[in-house]
mmCIF file of C-alpha atoms in Angstrom:
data_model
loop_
_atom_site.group_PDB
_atom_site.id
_atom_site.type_symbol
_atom_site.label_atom_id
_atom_site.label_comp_id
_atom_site.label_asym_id
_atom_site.label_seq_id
_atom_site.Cartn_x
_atom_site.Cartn_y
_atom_site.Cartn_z
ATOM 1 C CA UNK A 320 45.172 -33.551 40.209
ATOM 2 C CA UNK A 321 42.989 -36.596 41.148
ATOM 3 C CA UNK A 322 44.749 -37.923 44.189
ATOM 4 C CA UNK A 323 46.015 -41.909 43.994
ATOM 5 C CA UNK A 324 45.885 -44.823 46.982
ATOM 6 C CA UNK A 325 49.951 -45.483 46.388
ATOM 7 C CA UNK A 326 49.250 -48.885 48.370
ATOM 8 C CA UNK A 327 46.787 -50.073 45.592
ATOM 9 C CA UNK A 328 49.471 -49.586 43.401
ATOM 10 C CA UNK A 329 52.553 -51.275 42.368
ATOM 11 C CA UNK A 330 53.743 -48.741 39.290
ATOM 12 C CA UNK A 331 53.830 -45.118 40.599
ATOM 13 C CA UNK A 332 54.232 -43.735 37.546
ATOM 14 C CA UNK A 333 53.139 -44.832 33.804
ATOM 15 C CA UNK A 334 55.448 -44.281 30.658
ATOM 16 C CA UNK A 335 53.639 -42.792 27.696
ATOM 17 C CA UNK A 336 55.009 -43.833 24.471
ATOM 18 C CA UNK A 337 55.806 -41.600 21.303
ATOM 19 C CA UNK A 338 55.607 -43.345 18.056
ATOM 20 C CA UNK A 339 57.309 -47.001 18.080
ATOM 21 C CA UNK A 340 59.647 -47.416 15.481
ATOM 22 C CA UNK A 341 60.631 -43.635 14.451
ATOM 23 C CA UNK A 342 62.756 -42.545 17.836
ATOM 24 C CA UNK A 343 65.325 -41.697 15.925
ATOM 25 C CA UNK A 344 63.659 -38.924 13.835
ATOM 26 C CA UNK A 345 61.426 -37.495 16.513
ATOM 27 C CA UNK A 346 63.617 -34.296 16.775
ATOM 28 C CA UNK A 347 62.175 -33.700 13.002
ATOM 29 C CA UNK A 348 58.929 -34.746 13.872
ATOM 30 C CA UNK A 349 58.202 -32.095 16.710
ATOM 31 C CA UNK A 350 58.441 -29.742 14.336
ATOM 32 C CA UNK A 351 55.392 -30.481 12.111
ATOM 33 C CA UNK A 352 53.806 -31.067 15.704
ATOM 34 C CA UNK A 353 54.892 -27.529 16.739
ATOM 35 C CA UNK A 354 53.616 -26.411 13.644
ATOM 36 C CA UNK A 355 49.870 -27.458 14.498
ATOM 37 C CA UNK A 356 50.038 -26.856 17.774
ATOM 38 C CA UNK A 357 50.550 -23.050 16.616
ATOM 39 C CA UNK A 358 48.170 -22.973 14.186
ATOM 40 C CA UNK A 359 45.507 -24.786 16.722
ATOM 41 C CA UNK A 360 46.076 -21.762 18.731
ATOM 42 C CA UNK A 361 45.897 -19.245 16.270
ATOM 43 C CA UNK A 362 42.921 -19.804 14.232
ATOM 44 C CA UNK A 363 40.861 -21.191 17.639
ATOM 45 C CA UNK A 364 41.849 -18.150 19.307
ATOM 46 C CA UNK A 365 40.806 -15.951 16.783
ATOM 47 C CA UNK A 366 37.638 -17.437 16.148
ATOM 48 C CA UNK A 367 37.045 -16.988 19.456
ATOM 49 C CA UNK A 368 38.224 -13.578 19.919
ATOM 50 C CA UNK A 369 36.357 -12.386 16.569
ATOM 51 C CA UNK A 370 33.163 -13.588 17.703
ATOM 52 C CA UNK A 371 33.443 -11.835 21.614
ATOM 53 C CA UNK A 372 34.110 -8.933 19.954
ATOM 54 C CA UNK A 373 31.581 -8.722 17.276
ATOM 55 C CA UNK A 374 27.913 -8.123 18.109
ATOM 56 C CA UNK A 375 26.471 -8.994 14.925
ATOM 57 C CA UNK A 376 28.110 -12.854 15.142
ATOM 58 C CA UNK A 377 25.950 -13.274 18.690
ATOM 59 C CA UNK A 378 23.864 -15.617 16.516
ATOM 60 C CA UNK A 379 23.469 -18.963 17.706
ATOM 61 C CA UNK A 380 25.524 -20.718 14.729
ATOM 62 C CA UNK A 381 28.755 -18.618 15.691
ATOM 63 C CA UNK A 382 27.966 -19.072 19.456
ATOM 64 C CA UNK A 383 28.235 -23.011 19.255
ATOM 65 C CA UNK A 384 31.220 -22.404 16.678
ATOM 66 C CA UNK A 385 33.387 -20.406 19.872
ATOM 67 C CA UNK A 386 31.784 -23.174 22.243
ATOM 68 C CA UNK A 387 33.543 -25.232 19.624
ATOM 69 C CA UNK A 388 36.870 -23.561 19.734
ATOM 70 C CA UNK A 389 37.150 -23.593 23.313
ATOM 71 C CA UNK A 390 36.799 -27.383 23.318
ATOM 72 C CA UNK A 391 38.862 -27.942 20.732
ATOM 73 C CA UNK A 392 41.848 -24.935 22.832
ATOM 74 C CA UNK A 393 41.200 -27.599 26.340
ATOM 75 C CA UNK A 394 41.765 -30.809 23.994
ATOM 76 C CA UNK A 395 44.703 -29.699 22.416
ATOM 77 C CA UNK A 396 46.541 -28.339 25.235
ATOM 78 C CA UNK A 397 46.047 -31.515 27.330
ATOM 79 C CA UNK A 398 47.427 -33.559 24.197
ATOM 80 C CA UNK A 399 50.092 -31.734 22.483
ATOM 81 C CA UNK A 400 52.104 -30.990 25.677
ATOM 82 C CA UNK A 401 52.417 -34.171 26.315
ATOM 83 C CA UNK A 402 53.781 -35.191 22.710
ATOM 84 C CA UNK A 403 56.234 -32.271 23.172
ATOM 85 C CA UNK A 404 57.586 -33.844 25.997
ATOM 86 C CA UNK A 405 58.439 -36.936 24.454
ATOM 87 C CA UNK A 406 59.364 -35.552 21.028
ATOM 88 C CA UNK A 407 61.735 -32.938 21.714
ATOM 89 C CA UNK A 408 63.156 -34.361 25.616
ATOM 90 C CA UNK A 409 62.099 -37.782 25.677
ATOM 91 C CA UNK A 410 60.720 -37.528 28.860
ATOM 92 C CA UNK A 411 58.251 -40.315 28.937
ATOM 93 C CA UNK A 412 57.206 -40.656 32.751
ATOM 94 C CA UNK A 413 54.291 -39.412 34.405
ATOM 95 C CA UNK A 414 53.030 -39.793 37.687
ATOM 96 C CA UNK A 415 49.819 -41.843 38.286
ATOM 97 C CA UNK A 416 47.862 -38.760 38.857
ATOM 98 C CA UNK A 417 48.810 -36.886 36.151
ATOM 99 C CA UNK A 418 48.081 -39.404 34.575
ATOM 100 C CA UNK A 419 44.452 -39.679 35.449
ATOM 101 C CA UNK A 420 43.922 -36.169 35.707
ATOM 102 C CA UNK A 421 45.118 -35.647 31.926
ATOM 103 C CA UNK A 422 42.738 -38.909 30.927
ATOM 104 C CA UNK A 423 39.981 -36.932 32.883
ATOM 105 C CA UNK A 424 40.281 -33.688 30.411
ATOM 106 C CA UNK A 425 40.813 -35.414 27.352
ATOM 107 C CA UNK A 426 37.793 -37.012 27.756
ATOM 108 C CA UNK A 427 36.107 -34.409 28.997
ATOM 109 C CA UNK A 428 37.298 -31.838 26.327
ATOM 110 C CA UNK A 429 36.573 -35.071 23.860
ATOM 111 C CA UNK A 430 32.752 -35.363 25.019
ATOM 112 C CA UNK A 431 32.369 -31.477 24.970
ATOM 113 C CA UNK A 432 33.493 -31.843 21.288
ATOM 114 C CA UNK A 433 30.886 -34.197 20.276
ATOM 115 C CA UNK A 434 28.132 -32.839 21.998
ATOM 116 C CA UNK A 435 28.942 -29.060 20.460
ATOM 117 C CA UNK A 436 28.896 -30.858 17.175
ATOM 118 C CA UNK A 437 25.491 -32.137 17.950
ATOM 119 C CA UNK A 438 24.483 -28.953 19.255
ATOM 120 C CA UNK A 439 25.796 -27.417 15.557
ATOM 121 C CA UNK A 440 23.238 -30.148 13.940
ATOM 122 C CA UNK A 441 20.453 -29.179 15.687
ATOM 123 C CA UNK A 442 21.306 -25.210 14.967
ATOM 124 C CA UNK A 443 21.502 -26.519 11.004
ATOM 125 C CA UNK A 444 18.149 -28.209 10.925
ATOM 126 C CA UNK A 445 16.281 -25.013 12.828
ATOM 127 C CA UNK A 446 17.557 -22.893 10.478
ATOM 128 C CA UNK A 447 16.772 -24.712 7.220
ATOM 129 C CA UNK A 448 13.141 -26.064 8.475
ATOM 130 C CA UNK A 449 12.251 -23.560 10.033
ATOM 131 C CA UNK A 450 13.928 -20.032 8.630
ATOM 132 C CA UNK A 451 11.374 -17.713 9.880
ATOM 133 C CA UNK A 452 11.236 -19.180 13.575
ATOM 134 C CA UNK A 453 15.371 -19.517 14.338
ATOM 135 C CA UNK A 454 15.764 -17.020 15.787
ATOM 136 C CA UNK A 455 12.628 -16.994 18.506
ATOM 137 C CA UNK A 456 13.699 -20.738 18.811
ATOM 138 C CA UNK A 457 17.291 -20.188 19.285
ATOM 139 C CA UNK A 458 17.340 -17.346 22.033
ATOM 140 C CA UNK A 459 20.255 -16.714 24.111
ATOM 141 C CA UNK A 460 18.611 -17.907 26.946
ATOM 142 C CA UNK A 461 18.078 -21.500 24.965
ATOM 143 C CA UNK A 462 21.371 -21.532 23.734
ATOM 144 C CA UNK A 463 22.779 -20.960 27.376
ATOM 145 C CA UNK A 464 21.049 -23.587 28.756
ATOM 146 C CA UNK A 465 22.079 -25.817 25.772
ATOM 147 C CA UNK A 466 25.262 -24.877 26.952
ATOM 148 C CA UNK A 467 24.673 -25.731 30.671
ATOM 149 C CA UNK A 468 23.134 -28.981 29.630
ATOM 150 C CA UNK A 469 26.270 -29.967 27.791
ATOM 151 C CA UNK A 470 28.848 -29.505 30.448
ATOM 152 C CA UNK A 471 26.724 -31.091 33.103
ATOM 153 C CA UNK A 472 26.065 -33.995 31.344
ATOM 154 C CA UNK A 473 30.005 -34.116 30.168
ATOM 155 C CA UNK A 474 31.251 -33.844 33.979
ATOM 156 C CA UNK A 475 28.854 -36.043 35.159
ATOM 157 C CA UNK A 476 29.824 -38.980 33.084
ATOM 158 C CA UNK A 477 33.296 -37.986 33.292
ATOM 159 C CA UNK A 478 33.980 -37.569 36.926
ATOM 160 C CA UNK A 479 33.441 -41.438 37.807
ATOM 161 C CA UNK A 480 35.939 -42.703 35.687
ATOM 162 C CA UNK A 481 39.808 -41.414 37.596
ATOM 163 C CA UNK A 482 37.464 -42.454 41.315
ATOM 164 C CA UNK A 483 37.061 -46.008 39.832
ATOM 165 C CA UNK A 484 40.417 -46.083 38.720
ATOM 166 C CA UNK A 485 42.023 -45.263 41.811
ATOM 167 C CA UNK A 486 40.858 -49.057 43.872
ATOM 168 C CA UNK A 487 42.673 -50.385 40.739
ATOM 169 C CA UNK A 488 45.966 -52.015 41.139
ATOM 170 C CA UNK A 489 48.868 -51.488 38.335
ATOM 171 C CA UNK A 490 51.255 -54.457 38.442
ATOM 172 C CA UNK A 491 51.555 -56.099 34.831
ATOM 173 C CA UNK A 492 53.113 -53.201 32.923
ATOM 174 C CA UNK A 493 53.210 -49.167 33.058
ATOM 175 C CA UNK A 494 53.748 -48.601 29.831
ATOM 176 C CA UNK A 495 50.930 -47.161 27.846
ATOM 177 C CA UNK A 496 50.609 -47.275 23.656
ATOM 178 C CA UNK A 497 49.537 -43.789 23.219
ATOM 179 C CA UNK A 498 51.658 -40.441 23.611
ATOM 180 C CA UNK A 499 48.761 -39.668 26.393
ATOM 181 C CA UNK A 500 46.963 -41.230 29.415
ATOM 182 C CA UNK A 501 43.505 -43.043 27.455
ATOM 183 C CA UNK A 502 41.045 -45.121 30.106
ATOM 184 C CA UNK A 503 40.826 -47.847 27.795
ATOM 185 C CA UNK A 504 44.621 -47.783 27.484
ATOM 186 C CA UNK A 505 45.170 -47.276 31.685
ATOM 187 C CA UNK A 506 42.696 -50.290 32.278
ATOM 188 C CA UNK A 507 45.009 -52.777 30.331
ATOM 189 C CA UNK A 508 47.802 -52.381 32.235
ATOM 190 C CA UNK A 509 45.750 -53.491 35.834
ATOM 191 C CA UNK A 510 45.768 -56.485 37.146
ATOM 192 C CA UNK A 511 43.172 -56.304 39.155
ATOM 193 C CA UNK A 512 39.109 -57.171 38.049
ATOM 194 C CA UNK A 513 38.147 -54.145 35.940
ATOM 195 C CA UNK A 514 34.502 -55.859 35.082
ATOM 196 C CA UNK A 515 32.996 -52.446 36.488
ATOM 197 C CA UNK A 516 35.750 -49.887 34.967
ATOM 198 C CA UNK A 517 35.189 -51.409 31.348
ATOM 199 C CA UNK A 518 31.331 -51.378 31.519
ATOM 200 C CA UNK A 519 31.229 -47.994 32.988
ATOM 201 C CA UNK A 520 34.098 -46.681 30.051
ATOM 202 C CA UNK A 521 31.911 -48.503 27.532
ATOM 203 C CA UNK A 522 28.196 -46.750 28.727
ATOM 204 C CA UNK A 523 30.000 -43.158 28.595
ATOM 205 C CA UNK A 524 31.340 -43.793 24.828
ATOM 206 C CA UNK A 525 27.688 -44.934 23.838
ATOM 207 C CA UNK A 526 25.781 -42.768 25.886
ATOM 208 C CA UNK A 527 27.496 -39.779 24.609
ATOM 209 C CA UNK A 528 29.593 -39.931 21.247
ATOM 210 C CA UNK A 529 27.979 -43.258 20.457
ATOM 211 C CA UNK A 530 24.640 -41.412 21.029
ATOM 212 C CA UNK A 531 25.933 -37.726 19.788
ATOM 213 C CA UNK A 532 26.708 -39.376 16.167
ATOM 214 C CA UNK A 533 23.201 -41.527 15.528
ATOM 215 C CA UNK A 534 21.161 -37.822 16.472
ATOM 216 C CA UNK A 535 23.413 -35.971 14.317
ATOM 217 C CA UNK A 536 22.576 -38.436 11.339
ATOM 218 C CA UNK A 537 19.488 -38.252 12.271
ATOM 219 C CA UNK A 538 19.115 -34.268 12.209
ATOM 220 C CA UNK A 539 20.770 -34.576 8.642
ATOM 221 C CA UNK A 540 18.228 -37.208 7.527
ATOM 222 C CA UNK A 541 15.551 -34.770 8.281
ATOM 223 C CA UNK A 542 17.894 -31.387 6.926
ATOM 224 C CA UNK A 543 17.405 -33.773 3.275
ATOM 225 C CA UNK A 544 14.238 -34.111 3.782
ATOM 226 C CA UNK A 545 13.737 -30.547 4.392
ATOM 227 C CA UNK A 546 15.610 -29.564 1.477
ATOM 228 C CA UNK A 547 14.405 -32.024 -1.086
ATOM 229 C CA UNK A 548 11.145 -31.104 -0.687
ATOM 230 C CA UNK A 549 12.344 -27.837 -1.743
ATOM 231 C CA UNK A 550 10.975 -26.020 -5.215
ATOM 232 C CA UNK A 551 13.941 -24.185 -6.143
ATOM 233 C CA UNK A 552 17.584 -25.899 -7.046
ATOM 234 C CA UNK A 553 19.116 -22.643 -5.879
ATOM 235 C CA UNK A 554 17.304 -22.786 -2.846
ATOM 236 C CA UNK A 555 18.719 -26.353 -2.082
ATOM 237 C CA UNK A 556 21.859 -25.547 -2.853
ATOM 238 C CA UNK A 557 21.871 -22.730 -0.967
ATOM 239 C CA UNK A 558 20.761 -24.360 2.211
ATOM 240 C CA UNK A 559 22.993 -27.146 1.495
ATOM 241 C CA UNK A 560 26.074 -24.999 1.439
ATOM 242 C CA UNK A 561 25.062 -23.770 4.840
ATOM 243 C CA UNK A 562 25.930 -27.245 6.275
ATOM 244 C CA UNK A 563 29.294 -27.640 4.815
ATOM 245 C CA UNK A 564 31.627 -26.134 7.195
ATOM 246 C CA UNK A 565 29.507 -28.215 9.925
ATOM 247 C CA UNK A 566 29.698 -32.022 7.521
ATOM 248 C CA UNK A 567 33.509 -31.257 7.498
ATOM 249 C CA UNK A 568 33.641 -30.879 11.296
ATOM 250 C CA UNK A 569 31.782 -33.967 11.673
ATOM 251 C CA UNK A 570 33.543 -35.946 9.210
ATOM 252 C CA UNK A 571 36.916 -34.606 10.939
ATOM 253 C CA UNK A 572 36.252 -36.145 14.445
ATOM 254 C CA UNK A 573 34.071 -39.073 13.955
ATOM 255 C CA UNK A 574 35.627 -41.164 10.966
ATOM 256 C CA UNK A 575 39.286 -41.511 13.033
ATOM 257 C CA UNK A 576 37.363 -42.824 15.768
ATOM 258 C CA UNK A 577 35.265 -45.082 13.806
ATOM 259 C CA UNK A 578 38.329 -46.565 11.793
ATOM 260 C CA UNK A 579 40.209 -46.986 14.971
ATOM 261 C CA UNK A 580 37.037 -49.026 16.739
ATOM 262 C CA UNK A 581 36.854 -50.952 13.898
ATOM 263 C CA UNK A 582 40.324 -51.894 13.465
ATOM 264 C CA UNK A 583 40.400 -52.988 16.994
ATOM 265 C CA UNK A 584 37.722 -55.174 17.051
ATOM 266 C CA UNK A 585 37.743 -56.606 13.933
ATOM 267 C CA UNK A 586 40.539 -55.680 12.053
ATOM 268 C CA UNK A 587 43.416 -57.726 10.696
ATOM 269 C CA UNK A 588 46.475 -57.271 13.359
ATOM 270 C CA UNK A 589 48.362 -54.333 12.004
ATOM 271 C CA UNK A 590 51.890 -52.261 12.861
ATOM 272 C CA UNK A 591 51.407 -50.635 16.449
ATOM 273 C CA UNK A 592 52.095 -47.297 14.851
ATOM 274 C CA UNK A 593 48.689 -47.522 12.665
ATOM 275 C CA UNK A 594 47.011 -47.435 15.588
ATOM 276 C CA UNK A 595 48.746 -44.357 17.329
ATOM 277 C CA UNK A 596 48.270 -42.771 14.006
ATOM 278 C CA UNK A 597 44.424 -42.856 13.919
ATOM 279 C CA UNK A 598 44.536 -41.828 17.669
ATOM 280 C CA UNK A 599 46.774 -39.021 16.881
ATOM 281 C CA UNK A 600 44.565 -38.162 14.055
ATOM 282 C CA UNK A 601 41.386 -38.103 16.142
ATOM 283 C CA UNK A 602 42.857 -35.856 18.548
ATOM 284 C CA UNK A 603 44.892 -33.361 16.845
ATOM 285 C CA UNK A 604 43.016 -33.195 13.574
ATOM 286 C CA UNK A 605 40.001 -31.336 14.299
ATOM 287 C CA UNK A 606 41.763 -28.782 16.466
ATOM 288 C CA UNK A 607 43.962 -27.778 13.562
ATOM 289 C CA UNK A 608 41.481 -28.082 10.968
ATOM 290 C CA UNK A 609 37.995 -26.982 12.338
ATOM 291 C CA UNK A 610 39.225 -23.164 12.562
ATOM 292 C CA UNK A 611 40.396 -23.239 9.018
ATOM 293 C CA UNK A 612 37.438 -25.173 6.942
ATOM 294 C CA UNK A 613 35.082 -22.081 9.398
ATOM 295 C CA UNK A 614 37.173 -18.950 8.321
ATOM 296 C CA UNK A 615 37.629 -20.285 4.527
ATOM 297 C CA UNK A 616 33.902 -21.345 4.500
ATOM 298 C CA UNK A 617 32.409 -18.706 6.666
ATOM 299 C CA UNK A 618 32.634 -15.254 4.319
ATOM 300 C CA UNK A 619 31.248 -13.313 7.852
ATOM 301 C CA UNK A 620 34.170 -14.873 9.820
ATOM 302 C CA UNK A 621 36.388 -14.100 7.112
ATOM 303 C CA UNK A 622 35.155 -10.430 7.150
ATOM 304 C CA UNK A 623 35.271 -9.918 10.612
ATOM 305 C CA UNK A 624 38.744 -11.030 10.489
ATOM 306 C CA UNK A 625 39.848 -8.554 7.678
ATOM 307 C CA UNK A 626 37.859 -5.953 10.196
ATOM 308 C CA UNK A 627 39.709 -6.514 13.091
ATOM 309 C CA UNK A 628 43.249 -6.625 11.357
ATOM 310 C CA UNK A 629 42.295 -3.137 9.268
ATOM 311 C CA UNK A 630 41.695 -1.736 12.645
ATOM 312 C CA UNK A 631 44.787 -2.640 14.499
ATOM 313 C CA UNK A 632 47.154 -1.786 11.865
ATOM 314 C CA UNK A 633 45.129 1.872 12.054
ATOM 315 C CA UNK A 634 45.844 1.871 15.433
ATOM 316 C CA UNK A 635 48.884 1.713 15.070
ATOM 317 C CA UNK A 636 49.937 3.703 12.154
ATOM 318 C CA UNK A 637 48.403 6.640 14.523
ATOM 319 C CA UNK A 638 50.603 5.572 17.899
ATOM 320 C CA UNK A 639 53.569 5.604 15.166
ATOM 321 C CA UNK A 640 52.817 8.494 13.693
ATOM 322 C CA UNK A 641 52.043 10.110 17.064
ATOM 323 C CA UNK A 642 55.340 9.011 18.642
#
């Protein structure tokens, strides 16, 4: 955990907050909650499992996809345990460096996300511009170092954010409006001048999901281009359905986001539990969802999948019928 200066701080600890209004029925809501959490684990683990174990998906597009479920495993775990918490014991409190440390990996997790989904872009418009030169473009050595490049950039922005937070001091409130530690939501409650916090917070959302989303439209711009300049319908279509599974991945963690910047800057002044909606949304959306648009999308995932279970269940039909 990131240590905290306890004299620069008057709160200790920070209280997360569930969603306001419904404390009554939040025994019934972990379950849906459970619900996703086990599917988030399921389908991301066997994506990623599928794709280890099968040579012939150690092709860039299924590589970024298990770079994909590995960021979307680390972002779920650091959010859902925290809603269990509140949901099924009502235990609210965290320390201060829990606190940071869990802000620290959700938006680390959160900028591995969007760059990955960048990365998935890119891997799109190789393959439908140039077909014939993917795969001499896209070696495992570029794809590693695409990689590399992602997680140093990711830690590098990332890492500043708890340090500047700890010369902070936390005197007006502790309680925060989401079920998890947020660094826009941690700098409201100081009382101290966070000038340098909020213009550092603001240059890592624009420098890397701010940035991530304009290259992606861009790389789809060009993917149009690419394929309206196509002679054969089936040919467009074709490379068009390539991209689907990817558009829904995109559209899946950007557009929560986007609503929830909007309605905070120039929305009308809504219900507070609008606003933990969209966050929740953001969050634990994708997770749930990504695995399952890629395996009903994806007929070599899908394939793999039937593989793997025809296997086991041979397996052990012969230890049965052994024993």
């Amino acid at each position: 955990m990131f240590p905290v200066n306890s004299t620069n701080s008057v709160f200790s600890t920070f209280l997360v907050t569930g969603i306001p209004g419904l404390e009554d029925l939040y025994i019934w809501i972990f379950i849906p909650f459970c619900a996703m959490f086990l599917i988030t684990i399921v389908g991301n683990m066997t994506i990623i499992i599928v794709i280890w174990q099968e040579q012939t998906l150690h092709v860039p597009m299924y590589l970024f996809l298990a770079m994909l479920a590995v960021s979307d495993l680390g972002l779920s775990l650091f959010t859902f345990l925290t809603m269990f918490r509140i949901f099924l014991l009502a235990a609210r409190e965290m320390t201060t460096s829990a606190c940071f440390t869990q802000m620290f990996f959700i938006h680390t997790f959160q900028d591995l996300e969007s760059a990955i989904i960048l990365a998935m872009a890119f891997d799109r418009y190789v393959a439908i511009s140039c077909p014939l030169h993917y795969h001499s473009i896209l070696t495992n050595t570029v794809i590693a170092r695409i990689g590399l490049a992602i997680v140093v950039r990711t830690f590098t922005v990332q890492l500043p954010l708890p340090i500047l937070l700890r010369r902070l001091n936390f005197c007006y409130s502790n309680v925060l409006s989401h079920s998890y530690c947020l660094h826009p939501d941690i700098i409201k409650l100081s009382c101290s001048n966070t000038r340098v916090n909020s213009i550092f917070g603001l240059f890592v959302v624009l420098s890397t999901m701010g940035l991530d989303f304009l290259l992606i439209l861009l790389s789809y711009v060009m993917i149009l281009k690419t394929v309206l300049s196509m002679a054969s319908h089936s040919g467009r279509l074709k490379a068009l359905n390539t991209c689907i599974s990817h558009l829904c991945a995109v559209v899946l963690f950007f557009t929560p986001m986007i609503c929830l910047s909007m309605l905070h800057r120039f929305g009308p002044r809504l219900p507070s539990y609008v606003y933990v909606t969209l966050a929740n949304m953001h969050f634990l959306i994708p997770p749930v969802m990504n695995p399952i648009v890629y395996v009903i999308k994806t007929k070599q995932i899908r394939d793999k999948i039937k593989k793997l279970c025809t296997i086991k269940t041979k397996e052990k039909a012969h230890a049965i019928s052994i024993s």
